[in-house]
């Protein structure tokens, strides 16, 4: 199988690391795939709270030698979508529900933004007769995971989407839950996006997994066929589905949330093309 | 038409009052309907921030003589649903996303609750390894409009709905926008419910308009046929649809958000059975 594959796309949590710990054998496997076999590798995460640069810091801290261009965080995906659609040329701004990762990615492509961490403590004046002012130049609302989501941000996003003609509604992802800590599941960006969906009646453009945007970007930019790409992940319902929906080869690793028992019990349509204990199995 | 109608259900905002001002002729019309014609009247509002008792205070302040039993706020509807399903017998508690109205209604039916205004300033500990504790005895989450919605409340609700077996998810209403002030539209409870939907993947039980719960309650309790009830409202898409979906007679009044032009331009299926300038037209 390895022979026909030119590129590997790795999910991060449960594949490369668990929380803040590198998974055994990852460093050696990446070296082997790149240096010995000449494969290209990418890393993809739906987490939007960090930018590519911030992720690069995490990879480096874990002793992995990775380029920023190899990292596809959903914060980057949001910026890539705006670049693709030449948003900067409109002269409009972005309102952010989300954290620093989105701010950094927008700054890199020269798109002005407001909201995000700056609106953390803001409270709308709801006294009789009052209206919350909003910027008529906001041409897109980007919604990513936001630990400090509040009513002010929801109302600001609602006003932009409902009252600014043509305003885009972009979601980094729709994940119901996320793994902020290993100890439990945490409400994910599905909550923030659901809030804006619920007060606007509109559906977002999704840029992270399972949207095809990142695959289209890689296929376009590096001129590869989807069948030459293998998606490696630890989740059947996101990573493997994402790969299958986009015509990629798929590999499940058991180093994350899916057990072999769960994998074998799943129905045929959701099975990966192959599976392995962990990334270290590539070396075996 | 009046002859066949035994009961009138009035929407409040745009029909009885606008913000804090009584609409002209409402007092006289209510007296006429009740005293001269012997009709029964009810008032229905999707606003859950106040309880029946608090609404009664508003009616009294505006000089209207109304009984608490005639008021159906969606906060009351949530409590009525829990009563109907004998929730109190389970010994379980309710987690509230919402305001004082829901707390007061739950207190009246003897159901213990937590969350709501008390969780306004709470912040989850998201440091490595930490888990947010939640009460395994929560058997229902009630989601109503909440100016102080935050990530803590979303995560608490997510944990209860996803981890407490059989935990109910009840929404007072799904209104996308609400009229906190006359000056603009404000993100409504659709935002709060959307957030919980988005992080649980579950659909709520809706107790306010356009759910039939309130009509079933009135039909049951007072032994009336739906065809003997007339719904009077100012919104085609909520009040009139609510009436039509439940087999009621419908009347649109032009004292709220719908203009005669908009009414006449709407398609035939959404037309009310009749329309009038305002409630005062009953007297004409």
Coordinates of C-alpha atoms in Angstrom, one line a residue:
Chain A
X1 CA 0.0 0.0 0.0
X2 CA 2.7 2.5 0.9
X3 CA 4.1 2.3 -2.6
X4 CA 1.2 4.1 -4.2
X5 CA 1.0 6.8 -1.6
X6 CA 2.9 10.0 -2.1
X7 CA 1.4 12.0 0.8
X8 CA 0.3 11.3 4.3
X9 CA -2.1 13.5 6.2
X10 CA -2.0 13.0 9.9
X11 CA -4.6 14.0 12.4
X12 CA -2.7 15.3 15.5
X13 CA -4.4 14.4 18.8
X14 CA -4.4 10.6 19.3
X15 CA -2.0 10.1 16.4
X16 CA 1.0 12.4 16.8
X17 CA 0.5 13.3 20.5
X18 CA -1.9 12.8 23.4
X19 CA -2.4 16.1 25.1
X20 CA 1.1 17.3 25.7
X21 CA 2.9 14.0 25.3
X22 CA 4.4 12.8 22.0
X23 CA 3.3 9.3 21.1
X24 CA 6.1 6.7 20.9
X25 CA 7.9 6.3 17.6
X26 CA 6.4 9.3 15.9
X27 CA 9.6 11.1 15.4
X28 CA 11.4 8.1 13.9
X29 CA 8.4 7.3 11.7
X30 CA 8.2 10.9 10.3
X31 CA 11.9 10.8 9.5
X32 CA 11.6 7.4 7.8
X33 CA 8.6 8.5 5.7
X34 CA 10.2 11.7 4.6
X35 CA 13.9 11.0 4.4
X36 CA 14.0 7.3 3.5
X37 CA 10.8 7.0 1.4
X38 CA 10.5 10.6 0.1
X39 CA 6.9 11.0 1.2
X40 CA 5.3 14.3 1.8
X41 CA 3.5 14.8 5.2
X42 CA 0.8 17.1 6.4
X43 CA -0.8 17.6 9.8
X44 CA -4.4 18.5 10.2
X45 CA -6.4 19.6 13.2
X46 CA -9.8 21.0 13.7
X47 CA -8.6 23.0 16.7
X48 CA -8.8 26.7 15.8
X49 CA -7.5 28.2 19.0
X50 CA -3.9 28.1 17.8
X51 CA -2.4 29.4 14.5
X52 CA 0.0 27.4 12.3
X53 CA 2.9 29.3 14.0
X54 CA 1.6 28.3 17.4
X55 CA 1.3 24.7 16.4
X56 CA 4.8 24.8 15.0
X57 CA 5.9 25.8 18.5
X58 CA 4.1 22.7 19.8
X59 CA 5.8 20.4 17.3
X60 CA 9.2 21.9 18.0
X61 CA 8.7 21.6 21.7
X62 CA 7.9 17.9 21.2
X63 CA 11.2 17.5 19.3
X64 CA 9.6 17.2 15.8
X65 CA 11.0 18.9 12.8
X66 CA 8.0 20.3 10.9
X67 CA 7.4 23.3 8.6
X68 CA 4.6 25.7 9.1
X69 CA 3.3 24.9 5.6
X70 CA 2.8 21.3 6.6
X71 CA 0.3 22.3 9.3
X72 CA -3.4 22.7 8.5
X73 CA -5.2 24.0 11.6
X74 CA -8.8 25.0 11.0
X75 CA -7.8 28.6 11.9
X76 CA -5.5 28.5 8.9
X77 CA -8.3 26.9 6.8
X78 CA -10.6 29.8 7.6
X79 CA -7.9 32.2 6.4
X80 CA -7.2 30.0 3.3
X81 CA -10.9 30.1 2.4
X82 CA -10.9 33.9 2.6
X83 CA -7.8 34.1 0.5
X84 CA -9.3 31.7 -2.1
X85 CA -12.3 33.9 -2.4
X86 CA -10.2 37.1 -2.5
X87 CA -11.9 38.6 0.6
X88 CA -9.1 41.1 1.2
X89 CA -10.0 42.9 -2.1
X90 CA -13.4 43.7 -0.7
X91 CA -11.8 45.9 1.9
X92 CA -14.2 44.3 4.5
X93 CA -13.4 43.1 8.0
X94 CA -14.0 39.9 9.8
X95 CA -15.8 39.5 13.1
X96 CA -14.4 36.7 15.2
X97 CA -16.0 34.4 17.7
X98 CA -12.9 32.4 18.7
X99 CA -9.4 32.7 20.0
X100 CA -5.9 33.9 19.1
X101 CA -5.3 31.3 16.4
X102 CA -7.9 32.9 14.1
X103 CA -6.6 36.4 14.8
X104 CA -3.0 35.4 13.9
X105 CA -4.0 33.7 10.6
X106 CA -6.1 36.7 9.6
X107 CA -3.2 39.1 10.4
X108 CA -1.0 37.0 8.1
X109 CA -3.2 37.4 5.1
X110 CA -3.8 41.1 5.9
X111 CA -7.5 40.9 6.7
X112 CA -8.6 43.3 9.4
X113 CA -10.6 41.8 12.2
X114 CA -12.5 42.6 15.4
X115 CA -14.2 40.7 18.2
X116 CA -12.5 37.5 19.5
X117 CA -10.6 37.8 22.8
X118 CA -11.2 41.6 22.8
X119 CA -14.9 41.1 23.3
X120 CA -14.5 38.7 26.2
X121 CA -15.9 41.0 28.9
X122 CA -18.2 43.1 26.8
X123 CA -21.9 43.4 27.8
X124 CA -24.6 44.8 25.6
X125 CA -26.7 47.7 26.8
X126 CA -30.2 46.3 26.8
X127 CA -31.9 49.2 28.5
X128 CA -35.2 50.4 26.9
X129 CA -34.7 51.9 23.5
X130 CA -31.0 50.9 23.1
X131 CA -29.5 49.2 20.1
X132 CA -26.1 47.6 20.1
X133 CA -24.0 49.3 17.4
X134 CA -22.2 47.0 14.9
X135 CA -19.7 47.7 12.1
X136 CA -21.4 47.7 8.7
X137 CA -18.0 46.9 7.1
X138 CA -17.9 43.4 8.6
X139 CA -18.1 41.1 5.5
X140 CA -17.6 37.8 7.3
X141 CA -18.1 36.2 10.7
X142 CA -15.6 33.4 11.5
X143 CA -16.8 31.1 14.3
X144 CA -14.3 28.9 16.1
X145 CA -14.0 27.4 19.6
X146 CA -14.2 30.2 22.1
X147 CA -13.9 29.6 25.9
X148 CA -15.2 33.1 26.4
X149 CA -18.3 33.0 24.2
X150 CA -20.9 35.4 25.5
X151 CA -24.2 37.0 24.6
X152 CA -22.4 40.2 23.3
X153 CA -20.5 38.1 20.7
X154 CA -23.6 36.2 19.7
X155 CA -25.6 39.4 19.2
X156 CA -22.7 41.0 17.3
X157 CA -22.4 38.0 15.0
X158 CA -26.2 38.0 14.5
X159 CA -26.3 41.7 13.5
X160 CA -23.5 41.3 11.0
X161 CA -24.9 38.2 9.4
X162 CA -28.5 39.4 9.3
X163 CA -28.0 43.1 8.6
X164 CA -24.7 43.4 6.5
X165 CA -25.6 42.4 2.9
X166 CA -23.6 39.4 1.7
X167 CA -21.9 38.8 5.1
X168 CA -20.3 35.3 5.1
X169 CA -20.8 32.9 8.0
X170 CA -17.7 30.7 8.3
X171 CA -17.3 27.8 10.8
X172 CA -13.8 26.4 11.5
X173 CA -15.6 23.1 12.3
X174 CA -18.8 21.6 13.7
X175 CA -17.3 19.2 16.3
X176 CA -19.8 18.6 19.0
X177 CA -17.2 17.8 21.6
X178 CA -13.5 18.4 21.9
X179 CA -10.7 17.2 24.1
X180 CA -9.5 20.2 26.1
X181 CA -8.4 17.8 28.8
X182 CA -8.1 14.1 28.8
X183 CA -10.4 13.8 31.8
X184 CA -13.7 14.4 30.0
X185 CA -15.3 15.5 26.8
X186 CA -15.9 19.3 26.5
X187 CA -18.5 21.2 24.5
X188 CA -16.8 21.9 21.2
X189 CA -17.2 24.4 18.4
X190 CA -20.5 22.8 17.6
X191 CA -21.8 24.9 20.5
X192 CA -20.6 28.2 19.2
X193 CA -21.7 27.5 15.6
X194 CA -25.0 26.2 16.9
X195 CA -25.6 29.4 18.7
X196 CA -25.1 31.5 15.6
X197 CA -27.1 29.1 13.4
X198 CA -29.9 29.3 16.0
X199 CA -30.2 33.1 16.0
X200 CA -29.7 33.6 12.2
X201 CA -31.4 30.5 10.7
X202 CA -28.4 30.3 8.4
X203 CA -25.9 27.4 7.8
X204 CA -22.2 28.1 7.8
X205 CA -19.5 27.4 5.3
X206 CA -17.4 24.8 7.1
X207 CA -13.6 24.9 6.4
X208 CA -12.2 22.2 8.7
X209 CA -12.8 18.5 8.7
X210 CA -15.0 17.0 7.2
X211 CA -15.1 19.7 4.6
X212 CA -13.1 19.0 1.4
X213 CA -11.5 22.5 1.5
X214 CA -8.2 21.3 2.9
X215 CA -7.9 18.4 0.5
X216 CA -8.8 20.7 -2.5
X217 CA -6.1 23.1 -1.3
X218 CA -3.4 20.4 -1.1
X219 CA -4.5 18.8 -4.4
X220 CA -4.4 22.2 -6.1
X221 CA -1.3 23.5 -4.6
X222 CA 0.9 20.4 -4.8
X223 CA -0.8 18.8 -7.9
X224 CA -1.6 15.4 -6.4
X225 CA -4.4 13.0 -7.0
X226 CA -6.6 12.2 -3.9
X227 CA -5.9 8.5 -4.4
X228 CA -2.2 9.2 -3.8
X229 CA -3.0 10.7 -0.4
X230 CA -3.5 8.6 2.8
X231 CA -5.4 10.1 5.7
X232 CA -4.2 8.7 9.1
X233 CA -6.4 9.3 12.1
X234 CA -7.8 7.8 15.3
X235 CA -11.5 8.6 14.8
X236 CA -13.8 6.6 12.5
X237 CA -16.5 9.3 12.4
X238 CA -14.3 12.2 11.6
X239 CA -10.8 11.3 10.2
X240 CA -11.8 8.1 8.4
X241 CA -15.0 9.5 7.1
X242 CA -13.2 12.7 6.0
X243 CA -10.7 10.6 4.1
X244 CA -13.3 8.4 2.5
X245 CA -15.6 11.3 1.5
X246 CA -12.7 12.9 -0.3
X247 CA -11.4 9.8 -2.2
X248 CA -8.3 9.4 -0.1
X249 CA -6.8 6.1 1.2
X250 CA -7.5 5.8 4.9
X251 CA -5.6 4.4 7.9
X252 CA -6.9 4.1 11.4
X253 CA -4.4 4.1 14.3
X254 CA -5.3 2.6 17.7
X255 CA -3.2 5.1 19.6
X256 CA -6.2 7.4 20.2
X257 CA -9.9 7.0 21.0
X258 CA -10.8 4.0 18.9
X259 CA -10.2 0.5 20.2
X260 CA -9.6 -2.6 17.9
X261 CA -12.9 -4.0 19.3
X262 CA -14.8 -0.9 18.3
X263 CA -13.2 -0.8 14.9
X264 CA -14.0 -4.4 14.1
X265 CA -17.6 -4.0 15.4
X266 CA -18.2 -1.0 13.0
X267 CA -20.1 -1.5 9.8
X268 CA -18.3 -2.2 6.5
X269 CA -18.9 1.2 5.0
X270 CA -17.1 3.0 7.7
X271 CA -14.0 0.7 7.7
X272 CA -10.6 2.2 6.9
X273 CA -8.5 0.7 4.2
X274 CA -6.1 -0.5 6.8
X275 CA -5.3 0.0 10.5
X276 CA -2.3 -0.2 12.8
X277 CA -1.4 0.0 16.5
X278 CA 0.2 3.4 16.0
X279 CA 2.4 5.5 13.7
X280 CA 5.4 3.4 14.8
X281 CA 3.9 0.5 12.9
X282 CA 5.0 2.1 9.7
X283 CA 8.6 1.2 10.7
X284 CA 7.8 -2.4 11.4
Chain B
X1 CA -67.0 34.9 13.6
X2 CA -67.0 36.1 17.3
X3 CA -70.1 34.0 17.9
X4 CA -68.4 30.6 17.5
X5 CA -65.4 31.6 19.6
X6 CA -65.4 30.8 23.3
X7 CA -61.7 31.6 24.0
X8 CA -59.2 34.1 22.8
X9 CA -55.5 33.6 23.1
X10 CA -53.5 36.8 22.8
X11 CA -49.9 37.1 22.1
X12 CA -48.5 39.9 24.3
X13 CA -45.9 42.0 22.6
X14 CA -47.3 43.9 19.6
X15 CA -50.9 42.9 20.7
X16 CA -51.4 43.9 24.3
X17 CA -48.3 46.1 24.7
X18 CA -45.4 47.5 22.9
X19 CA -42.3 47.3 25.2
X20 CA -43.6 49.0 28.3
X21 CA -46.6 50.8 26.8
X22 CA -50.2 49.5 26.7
X23 CA -51.7 49.5 23.2
X24 CA -54.8 51.8 23.0
X25 CA -58.1 50.2 23.6
X26 CA -56.8 46.9 25.1
X27 CA -58.3 47.4 28.5
X28 CA -61.7 48.2 27.2
X29 CA -61.6 45.3 24.7
X30 CA -60.7 42.8 27.4
X31 CA -63.5 44.0 29.6
X32 CA -65.9 43.8 26.7
X33 CA -64.8 40.3 25.7
X34 CA -65.0 39.0 29.2
X35 CA -67.8 40.8 30.8
X36 CA -70.2 41.6 27.9
X37 CA -69.6 38.6 25.8
X38 CA -68.5 36.0 28.4
X39 CA -65.4 34.9 26.5
X40 CA -62.4 33.4 28.2
X41 CA -59.0 35.0 27.5
X42 CA -55.4 33.8 27.8
X43 CA -52.1 35.5 27.2
X44 CA -49.2 33.7 25.7
X45 CA -45.6 34.7 25.4
X46 CA -42.4 32.9 24.4
X47 CA -40.4 35.1 26.7
X48 CA -39.1 32.8 29.5
X49 CA -37.2 35.4 31.5
X50 CA -40.2 36.2 33.6
X51 CA -42.5 33.9 35.5
X52 CA -46.3 34.0 35.5
X53 CA -46.2 36.0 38.7
X54 CA -43.8 38.5 37.2
X55 CA -46.0 38.9 34.2
X56 CA -49.0 39.4 36.4
X57 CA -47.0 42.3 37.9
X58 CA -46.6 43.8 34.4
X59 CA -50.3 43.4 33.6
X60 CA -51.3 45.0 36.8
X61 CA -48.8 47.9 36.4
X62 CA -50.4 48.6 33.0
X63 CA -53.8 48.7 34.6
X64 CA -55.1 45.3 33.3
X65 CA -57.0 43.0 35.5
X66 CA -55.7 39.5 34.7
X67 CA -55.3 36.3 36.7
X68 CA -52.0 34.4 36.9
X69 CA -53.8 31.3 35.4
X70 CA -54.5 33.3 32.3
X71 CA -50.9 33.8 31.5
X72 CA -48.8 31.2 29.6
X73 CA -45.2 32.3 29.5
X74 CA -42.8 29.7 28.2
X75 CA -41.2 29.5 31.6
X76 CA -44.6 28.3 32.9
X77 CA -44.8 25.9 29.9
X78 CA -41.5 24.3 30.9
X79 CA -42.8 23.7 34.4
X80 CA -46.2 22.5 33.1
X81 CA -44.4 19.9 30.9
X82 CA -42.4 18.7 33.8
X83 CA -45.6 18.4 35.8
X84 CA -47.4 16.5 33.1
X85 CA -44.6 14.0 32.9
X86 CA -44.4 13.7 36.7
X87 CA -40.8 14.8 36.8
X88 CA -41.0 15.6 40.6
X89 CA -41.6 12.0 41.4
X90 CA -38.2 11.0 40.0
X91 CA -36.5 13.1 42.7
X92 CA -34.2 14.6 40.1
X93 CA -33.1 18.2 39.6
X94 CA -33.2 20.6 36.7
X95 CA -30.2 22.4 35.3
X96 CA -31.2 25.8 34.0
X97 CA -29.7 27.9 31.2
X98 CA -32.0 30.9 31.5
X99 CA -33.2 33.5 33.9
X100 CA -35.4 34.1 37.0
X101 CA -38.7 33.2 35.3
X102 CA -37.7 29.5 35.0
X103 CA -36.4 29.4 38.5
X104 CA -39.7 30.8 39.9
X105 CA -41.9 28.4 37.9
X106 CA -39.8 25.3 39.0
X107 CA -39.9 26.5 42.6
X108 CA -43.7 26.6 42.4
X109 CA -44.0 22.9 41.3
X110 CA -41.4 21.8 43.9
X111 CA -38.7 20.8 41.5
X112 CA -35.1 21.5 42.7
X113 CA -32.9 23.4 40.3
X114 CA -29.4 24.6 39.8
X115 CA -27.5 26.8 37.3
X116 CA -29.3 29.8 35.8
X117 CA -28.3 33.2 37.2
X118 CA -26.1 31.5 39.9
X119 CA -23.7 30.3 37.1
X120 CA -23.4 33.7 35.5
X121 CA -19.8 34.3 36.5
X122 CA -18.5 30.7 36.7
X123 CA -15.5 29.6 34.7
X124 CA -14.5 26.0 34.2
X125 CA -11.1 24.8 35.2
X126 CA -9.5 23.7 31.9
X127 CA -6.0 23.0 33.1
X128 CA -4.4 19.7 32.0
X129 CA -6.1 16.7 33.5
X130 CA -9.0 18.6 35.0
X131 CA -12.7 17.6 34.6
X132 CA -15.6 19.8 35.4
X133 CA -17.8 18.1 38.0
X134 CA -21.5 17.8 37.3
X135 CA -24.5 16.6 39.3
X136 CA -25.5 13.1 38.3
X137 CA -29.0 13.8 39.7
X138 CA -29.8 16.3 37.0
X139 CA -32.7 14.7 35.1
X140 CA -33.5 17.6 32.8
X141 CA -31.9 20.7 31.3
X142 CA -34.2 23.6 30.6
X143 CA -32.9 26.1 28.1
X144 CA -34.4 29.6 27.9
X145 CA -33.2 33.0 26.9
X146 CA -30.1 33.9 29.0
X147 CA -28.3 37.2 28.7
X148 CA -25.5 35.6 30.7
X149 CA -25.0 32.4 28.8
X150 CA -21.3 31.3 28.9
X151 CA -19.1 28.4 28.2
X152 CA -19.5 27.0 31.8
X153 CA -23.2 26.7 31.3
X154 CA -22.9 25.1 27.9
X155 CA -20.4 22.5 29.2
X156 CA -22.6 21.8 32.3
X157 CA -25.6 21.2 30.1
X158 CA -23.6 19.1 27.7
X159 CA -22.4 16.9 30.5
X160 CA -25.9 16.4 31.9
X161 CA -27.5 15.6 28.6
X162 CA -24.7 13.3 27.3
X163 CA -23.7 11.6 30.6
X164 CA -26.8 11.4 32.8
X165 CA -28.9 8.5 31.5
X166 CA -32.4 9.7 30.3
X167 CA -31.7 13.4 31.0
X168 CA -34.3 15.5 29.2
X169 CA -33.4 18.5 27.0
X170 CA -36.2 21.1 27.1
X171 CA -36.3 24.4 25.2
X172 CA -38.7 27.1 26.1
X173 CA -38.8 28.2 22.5
X174 CA -36.6 28.3 19.3
X175 CA -37.1 32.0 18.4
X176 CA -34.1 33.2 16.4
X177 CA -34.5 36.8 17.4
X178 CA -36.3 38.6 20.2
X179 CA -37.3 42.1 20.9
X180 CA -35.4 43.0 24.1
X181 CA -35.6 46.6 22.9
X182 CA -37.6 48.3 20.1
X183 CA -34.5 49.6 18.5
X184 CA -33.2 46.4 16.9
X185 CA -33.6 42.6 16.8
X186 CA -31.6 40.7 19.4
X187 CA -30.3 37.1 19.3
X188 CA -33.1 35.0 20.8
X189 CA -33.3 31.7 22.6
X190 CA -32.5 30.0 19.3
X191 CA -28.9 30.9 20.1
X192 CA -28.9 29.2 23.5
X193 CA -30.7 26.2 22.3
X194 CA -28.6 26.0 19.2
X195 CA -25.5 25.9 21.3
X196 CA -26.7 22.9 23.3
X197 CA -28.0 21.2 20.2
X198 CA -24.6 21.8 18.6
X199 CA -22.6 20.2 21.4
X200 CA -24.9 17.3 22.1
X201 CA -26.3 16.5 18.6
X202 CA -29.7 16.2 20.3
X203 CA -33.0 17.9 19.5
X204 CA -34.9 19.5 22.3
X205 CA -38.5 19.1 23.4
X206 CA -40.0 22.6 22.7
X207 CA -42.7 23.8 25.1
X208 CA -43.4 27.3 23.9
X209 CA -44.9 28.5 20.5
X210 CA -45.2 26.8 18.0
X211 CA -45.3 23.6 20.0
X212 CA -48.9 22.4 20.7
X213 CA -48.2 21.9 24.4
X214 CA -50.0 25.0 25.6
X215 CA -53.0 24.4 23.4
X216 CA -53.2 20.8 24.6
X217 CA -53.0 22.1 28.2
X218 CA -55.9 24.5 27.6
X219 CA -58.0 22.1 25.7
X220 CA -57.5 19.4 28.4
X221 CA -57.9 21.6 31.4
X222 CA -60.9 23.7 30.2
X223 CA -62.5 21.1 28.0
X224 CA -62.6 23.2 24.8
X225 CA -62.4 22.3 21.1
X226 CA -59.5 24.0 19.3
X227 CA -62.0 25.3 16.7
X228 CA -63.6 27.4 19.5
X229 CA -60.3 29.1 20.3
X230 CA -59.0 32.1 18.4
X231 CA -55.3 33.0 18.4
X232 CA -54.7 36.7 18.1
X233 CA -51.1 37.8 17.2
X234 CA -49.0 40.2 15.3
X235 CA -46.7 37.7 13.6
X236 CA -47.5 35.6 10.6
X237 CA -44.6 33.2 11.0
X238 CA -45.1 32.4 14.7
X239 CA -48.6 33.4 16.0
X240 CA -50.7 32.7 12.9
X241 CA -48.7 29.6 12.1
X242 CA -49.0 28.4 15.7
X243 CA -52.8 28.9 15.5
X244 CA -53.2 27.2 12.1
X245 CA -51.0 24.3 13.0
X246 CA -53.1 23.6 16.0
X247 CA -56.5 23.9 14.4
X248 CA -57.4 27.3 16.0
X249 CA -59.1 30.3 14.4
X250 CA -56.6 33.0 13.7
X251 CA -56.6 36.8 13.7
X252 CA -53.7 39.0 12.9
X253 CA -53.6 42.5 14.4
X254 CA -51.6 45.3 12.7
X255 CA -50.5 46.9 16.0
X256 CA -47.2 45.0 16.0
X257 CA -44.5 44.0 13.4
X258 CA -46.8 43.1 10.4
X259 CA -48.0 45.8 8.0
X260 CA -51.2 45.4 5.9
X261 CA -49.0 45.5 2.8
X262 CA -46.9 42.6 4.1
X263 CA -50.0 40.7 5.1
X264 CA -51.7 41.1 1.7
X265 CA -48.4 40.1 -0.1
X266 CA -48.1 36.8 1.9
X267 CA -49.2 33.6 0.2
X268 CA -52.6 32.1 0.8
X269 CA -51.5 29.3 3.1
X270 CA -50.1 31.7 5.7
X271 CA -53.2 34.0 5.7
X272 CA -55.1 34.4 9.0
X273 CA -58.8 33.9 9.1
X274 CA -59.2 37.6 9.6
X275 CA -57.3 40.7 10.5
X276 CA -57.8 44.0 12.3
X277 CA -56.0 47.2 13.0
X278 CA -55.6 46.3 16.7
X279 CA -57.5 44.7 19.6
X280 CA -59.6 47.9 19.8
X281 CA -61.3 46.8 16.5
X282 CA -63.2 44.2 18.5
X283 CA -65.2 47.0 19.9
X284 CA -66.0 48.7 16.6

